[in-house]
C-alpha cells in the first residue's frame, strides 16, 4: 500500500509503495498537472510537481531505496523534504480544481495536438477522474503524516483555517498559487534543514503556515523576483536566489 511516513530526524517524509502504486501515482500527477504551459499561470508549480514525479519514477525504477513487505512484494521508496511536501499538498488543490472544471487542458480546442498520437487526449480525459481521486488520496497521506508530526493544536488550527470555505479565515488569507514564486519553497527548505532536531516539530508548523497562507515576507520576495525577471527578460521562476545552497548530504 502506498505510504508516507516522517523520517527519523523529521527532515522529511519517506514515500513508499509497490512498482504499480508508484507508477500509478506518477501517471496521476502527470495527467492532473498537464503538459508544458497547459496552465501558464501555474507553470512554475507544474515544474516543481514534476520534480517530485522525477523522484517517484526513479524510485520505482529501482534507483532509490528497495525492500520487501510482509507479503514478499518488492517495495520502492524515496525521501522528500517536509517543506517541499507541504507545498505539494497545497498546490495540488489548484491543479485538481482546474482538472475538474471547464479550463482543464484536455477539454480545450486542439488539445489533441499536444500529443504525438491524437487519441492519447481522449484516453487521458477518460482516466482523469480516477487520476484526480488518486491525487487526493496522495494528499490525504501527506496530511495524515503531517498530523502525526506536529502538535495536535497546531495541526487543528492550520487545517481548520486552510479548509475553510472562505478565502479569508481568522485574519489570514489562504494562498492561491497562480504565478507563485517557487523560490519561496527553497527558502523554507534551507531554513528548515538548519533547524536542530528538537525544534523541527514546532518549526515545521510555522513553515507550513508560510507556504499555505499569504504573508508579507513572501510578498516582498515576489516583488523583488518579478522586478529582476523583468529587467533581465527571463522567466521569474528561473531566478536563483543567493544563499539558497542545499547541503551535499542530508540526514533524514
Short mmCIF file of C-alpha atoms in Angstrom, two decimals:
data_model
loop_
_atom_site.label_atom_id
_atom_site.label_comp_id
_atom_site.label_asym_id
_atom_site.label_seq_id
_atom_site.Cartn_x
_atom_site.Cartn_y
_atom_site.Cartn_z
CA UNK A 1 0.00 0.00 0.00
CA UNK A 2 1.23 3.50 -0.82
CA UNK A 3 2.57 5.04 2.39
CA UNK A 4 4.06 8.31 3.64
CA UNK A 5 5.92 8.46 6.96
CA UNK A 6 8.03 11.13 8.59
CA UNK A 7 11.75 10.31 8.63
CA UNK A 8 13.65 9.68 11.86
CA UNK A 9 15.16 13.17 12.12
CA UNK A 10 11.91 14.84 10.93
CA UNK A 11 13.79 16.15 7.89
CA UNK A 12 11.12 14.99 5.51
CA UNK A 13 9.00 12.02 4.59
CA UNK A 14 9.59 8.60 3.12
CA UNK A 15 7.22 7.80 0.28
CA UNK A 16 6.94 4.07 -0.37
CA UNK A 17 4.92 1.67 -2.46
CA UNK A 18 4.98 -1.15 -4.96
CA UNK A 19 6.03 -0.60 -8.56
CA UNK A 20 2.37 -0.38 -9.58
CA UNK A 21 1.39 2.07 -6.83
CA UNK A 22 4.22 4.49 -7.53
CA UNK A 23 3.71 4.18 -11.28
CA UNK A 24 0.02 4.99 -10.82
CA UNK A 25 0.92 7.99 -8.68
CA UNK A 26 3.38 9.20 -11.31
CA UNK A 27 0.78 8.93 -14.08
CA UNK A 28 -1.92 10.60 -11.97
CA UNK A 29 0.26 13.57 -11.03
CA UNK A 30 1.43 13.95 -14.63
CA UNK A 31 -2.11 13.95 -16.00
CA UNK A 32 -3.56 16.31 -13.39
CA UNK A 33 -0.77 18.87 -13.76
CA UNK A 34 -0.83 18.75 -17.55
CA UNK A 35 1.67 19.36 -20.31
CA UNK A 36 4.13 22.23 -20.60
CA UNK A 37 2.28 25.58 -20.47
CA UNK A 38 -1.09 23.84 -20.11
CA UNK A 39 -1.76 26.36 -17.34
CA UNK A 40 0.70 29.24 -17.92
CA UNK A 41 -0.03 30.88 -14.57
CA UNK A 42 0.87 27.60 -12.84
CA UNK A 43 3.85 26.63 -14.99
CA UNK A 44 6.35 27.24 -12.18
CA UNK A 45 4.32 24.98 -9.90
CA UNK A 46 3.96 22.30 -12.57
CA UNK A 47 7.72 22.17 -12.93
CA UNK A 48 8.03 21.79 -9.17
CA UNK A 49 5.50 18.94 -9.04
CA UNK A 50 7.29 17.25 -11.91
CA UNK A 51 10.42 17.36 -9.75
CA UNK A 52 8.53 15.07 -7.38
CA UNK A 53 7.50 12.93 -10.35
CA UNK A 54 11.17 12.58 -11.26
CA UNK A 55 11.91 11.07 -7.84
CA UNK A 56 8.85 8.83 -8.00
CA UNK A 57 9.90 7.45 -11.38
CA UNK A 58 13.48 6.83 -10.29
CA UNK A 59 12.20 5.13 -7.14
CA UNK A 60 10.02 2.57 -8.92
CA UNK A 61 12.79 2.02 -11.46
CA UNK A 62 14.95 0.87 -8.56
CA UNK A 63 17.30 3.87 -8.39
CA UNK A 64 16.43 4.84 -4.79
CA UNK A 65 15.61 2.54 -1.83
CA UNK A 66 14.36 -1.04 -2.15
CA UNK A 67 12.95 -3.59 0.26
CA UNK A 68 10.12 -6.09 0.73
CA UNK A 69 6.91 -6.00 2.73
CA UNK A 70 5.47 -8.80 4.85
CA UNK A 71 3.92 -10.36 1.76
CA UNK A 72 7.23 -10.56 -0.06
CA UNK A 73 6.33 -7.80 -2.51
CA UNK A 74 9.10 -5.52 -3.74
CA UNK A 75 8.73 -2.08 -2.16
CA UNK A 76 10.39 1.04 -3.54
CA UNK A 77 10.85 4.26 -1.59
CA UNK A 78 12.49 7.68 -1.54
CA UNK A 79 12.81 10.65 0.83
CA UNK A 80 11.41 14.13 0.27
CA UNK A 81 11.86 17.32 2.30
CA UNK A 82 8.96 18.29 4.55
CA UNK A 83 8.53 21.93 3.41
CA UNK A 84 8.55 20.76 -0.21
CA UNK A 85 5.89 18.17 0.55
CA UNK A 86 3.70 20.75 2.29
CA UNK A 87 3.88 22.82 -0.90
CA UNK A 88 2.97 19.77 -2.99
CA UNK A 89 -0.03 19.09 -0.75
CA UNK A 90 -1.35 22.64 -1.12
CA UNK A 91 -0.65 23.30 -4.80
CA UNK A 92 -2.31 20.08 -5.91
CA UNK A 93 -5.62 21.60 -4.84
CA UNK A 94 -5.17 24.17 -7.62
CA UNK A 95 -4.50 21.51 -10.25
CA UNK A 96 -7.42 19.37 -9.07
CA UNK A 97 -9.74 22.35 -9.32
CA UNK A 98 -8.62 23.12 -12.87
CA UNK A 99 -8.81 19.47 -13.92
CA UNK A 100 -12.41 19.24 -12.76
CA UNK A 101 -13.53 22.44 -14.48
CA UNK A 102 -14.00 23.83 -17.95
CA UNK A 103 -10.41 25.11 -18.07
CA UNK A 104 -9.00 21.58 -17.98
CA UNK A 105 -6.23 21.43 -20.58
CA UNK A 106 -7.67 18.23 -22.06
CA UNK A 107 -11.01 19.94 -22.71
CA UNK A 108 -9.58 22.80 -24.75
CA UNK A 109 -9.95 23.03 -28.52
CA UNK A 110 -6.95 21.50 -30.23
CA UNK A 111 -5.80 19.62 -27.12
CA UNK A 112 -5.13 16.52 -29.22
CA UNK A 113 -2.23 18.40 -30.87
CA UNK A 114 -0.33 18.22 -27.58
CA UNK A 115 0.33 14.53 -28.17
CA UNK A 116 2.13 12.50 -30.79
CA UNK A 117 -0.92 10.26 -31.06
CA UNK A 118 -4.14 12.35 -31.09
CA UNK A 119 -6.12 9.55 -29.44
CA UNK A 120 -3.96 9.96 -26.32
CA UNK A 121 -6.01 13.02 -25.38
CA UNK A 122 -9.25 11.01 -25.19
CA UNK A 123 -7.58 8.26 -23.15
CA UNK A 124 -6.20 10.77 -20.63
CA UNK A 125 -9.53 12.58 -20.38
CA UNK A 126 -11.35 9.31 -19.73
CA UNK A 127 -9.00 8.37 -16.89
CA UNK A 128 -8.81 11.90 -15.43
CA UNK A 129 -11.48 11.38 -12.70
CA UNK A 130 -9.55 8.36 -11.41
CA UNK A 131 -6.31 10.32 -11.52
CA UNK A 132 -7.83 13.18 -9.54
CA UNK A 133 -9.08 10.68 -6.95
CA UNK A 134 -5.61 9.13 -6.64
CA UNK A 135 -4.01 12.56 -6.26
CA UNK A 136 -6.47 13.36 -3.47
CA UNK A 137 -5.59 10.03 -1.82
CA UNK A 138 -1.92 11.05 -2.00
CA UNK A 139 -2.77 14.44 -0.46
CA UNK A 140 -4.57 12.70 2.41
CA UNK A 141 -1.50 10.57 3.07
CA UNK A 142 0.59 13.75 3.29
CA UNK A 143 -1.97 15.33 5.59
CA UNK A 144 -2.03 12.29 7.88
CA UNK A 145 1.78 12.24 8.13
CA UNK A 146 1.74 15.96 8.88
CA UNK A 147 -0.82 15.39 11.65
CA UNK A 148 1.38 12.71 13.22
CA UNK A 149 4.39 15.02 13.18
CA UNK A 150 3.35 18.40 14.61
CA UNK A 151 1.48 19.34 17.80
CA UNK A 152 -2.26 18.48 17.70
CA UNK A 153 -3.39 22.05 18.42
CA UNK A 154 -1.21 23.49 15.64
CA UNK A 155 -2.45 20.88 13.17
CA UNK A 156 -6.08 21.55 14.04
CA UNK A 157 -5.67 25.32 13.67
CA UNK A 158 -3.75 25.14 10.39
CA UNK A 159 -6.10 22.70 8.70
CA UNK A 160 -9.23 24.40 10.03
CA UNK A 161 -8.11 27.71 8.53
CA UNK A 162 -6.92 26.11 5.29
CA UNK A 163 -10.03 24.04 4.67
CA UNK A 164 -12.44 26.84 5.50
CA UNK A 165 -14.73 27.51 2.54
CA UNK A 166 -13.92 31.20 2.66
CA UNK A 167 -10.64 32.57 1.39
CA UNK A 168 -10.32 34.91 4.39
CA UNK A 169 -10.10 32.90 7.55
CA UNK A 170 -9.30 34.09 11.07
CA UNK A 171 -7.44 37.13 9.79
CA UNK A 172 -5.17 35.33 7.34
CA UNK A 173 -5.53 34.60 3.66
CA UNK A 174 -5.29 31.16 2.12
CA UNK A 175 -2.63 31.13 -0.57
CA UNK A 176 -3.50 30.66 -4.21
CA UNK A 177 -0.59 29.64 -6.38
CA UNK A 178 -1.15 31.49 -9.63
CA UNK A 179 2.24 32.93 -10.71
CA UNK A 180 3.72 31.67 -7.45
CA UNK A 181 7.47 32.16 -6.99
CA UNK A 182 8.87 28.69 -6.19
CA UNK A 183 11.96 30.31 -4.69
CA UNK A 184 9.84 30.68 -1.55
CA UNK A 185 9.86 26.91 -1.14
CA UNK A 186 13.65 26.83 -1.47
CA UNK A 187 13.92 29.42 1.30
CA UNK A 188 11.74 27.30 3.59
CA UNK A 189 13.65 24.11 2.71
CA UNK A 190 17.03 25.63 3.54
CA UNK A 191 15.81 27.25 6.75
CA UNK A 192 14.22 24.00 7.90
CA UNK A 193 17.37 21.98 7.24
CA UNK A 194 19.30 24.33 9.52
CA UNK A 195 16.97 23.76 12.46
CA UNK A 196 18.01 21.48 15.30
CA UNK A 197 16.05 18.25 15.61
CA UNK A 198 14.34 19.27 18.85
CA UNK A 199 12.96 22.42 17.21
CA UNK A 200 11.71 20.90 13.99
CA UNK A 201 8.20 19.90 15.10
CA UNK A 202 7.36 23.46 16.04
CA UNK A 203 9.16 25.00 13.09
CA UNK A 204 7.51 22.68 10.58
CA UNK A 205 4.12 24.03 11.61
CA UNK A 206 5.41 27.60 11.20
CA UNK A 207 6.81 26.83 7.75
CA UNK A 208 3.55 25.17 6.71
CA UNK A 209 1.72 28.38 7.56
CA UNK A 210 4.21 30.39 5.48
CA UNK A 211 3.57 28.14 2.48
CA UNK A 212 -0.17 27.62 2.83
CA UNK A 213 -1.14 31.21 3.68
CA UNK A 214 -0.16 34.61 2.32
CA UNK A 215 2.35 36.67 4.28
CA UNK A 216 4.26 39.95 3.78
CA UNK A 217 7.70 38.31 3.61
CA UNK A 218 6.61 36.35 0.56
CA UNK A 219 5.09 39.46 -1.00
CA UNK A 220 8.39 41.34 -0.63
CA UNK A 221 10.34 38.47 -2.18
CA UNK A 222 7.84 38.18 -5.03
CA UNK A 223 8.15 41.87 -5.88
CA UNK A 224 11.95 41.57 -6.00
CA UNK A 225 11.87 38.42 -8.13
CA UNK A 226 9.31 39.81 -10.59
CA UNK A 227 11.27 43.05 -10.89
CA UNK A 228 14.58 41.30 -11.55
CA UNK A 229 12.97 38.92 -14.05
CA UNK A 230 11.52 41.87 -15.96
CA UNK A 231 14.88 43.65 -16.05
CA UNK A 232 16.71 40.55 -17.26
CA UNK A 233 13.99 39.36 -19.62
CA UNK A 234 13.83 35.84 -18.15
CA UNK A 235 11.03 33.75 -16.59
CA UNK A 236 10.62 34.66 -12.92
CA UNK A 237 10.76 31.04 -11.83
CA UNK A 238 14.23 30.52 -13.32
CA UNK A 239 15.88 33.03 -10.99
CA UNK A 240 18.15 31.51 -8.34
CA UNK A 241 18.43 33.35 -5.03
CA UNK A 242 21.75 33.86 -3.31
CA UNK A 243 22.33 31.80 -0.17
CA UNK A 244 19.95 29.02 -1.15
CA UNK A 245 22.56 26.27 -1.30
CA UNK A 246 21.38 22.85 -0.18
CA UNK A 247 23.79 20.64 1.80
CA UNK A 248 25.67 17.96 -0.14
CA UNK A 249 24.39 15.31 2.27
CA UNK A 250 21.00 15.36 4.01
CA UNK A 251 20.45 13.44 7.23
CA UNK A 252 16.95 12.10 7.07
#
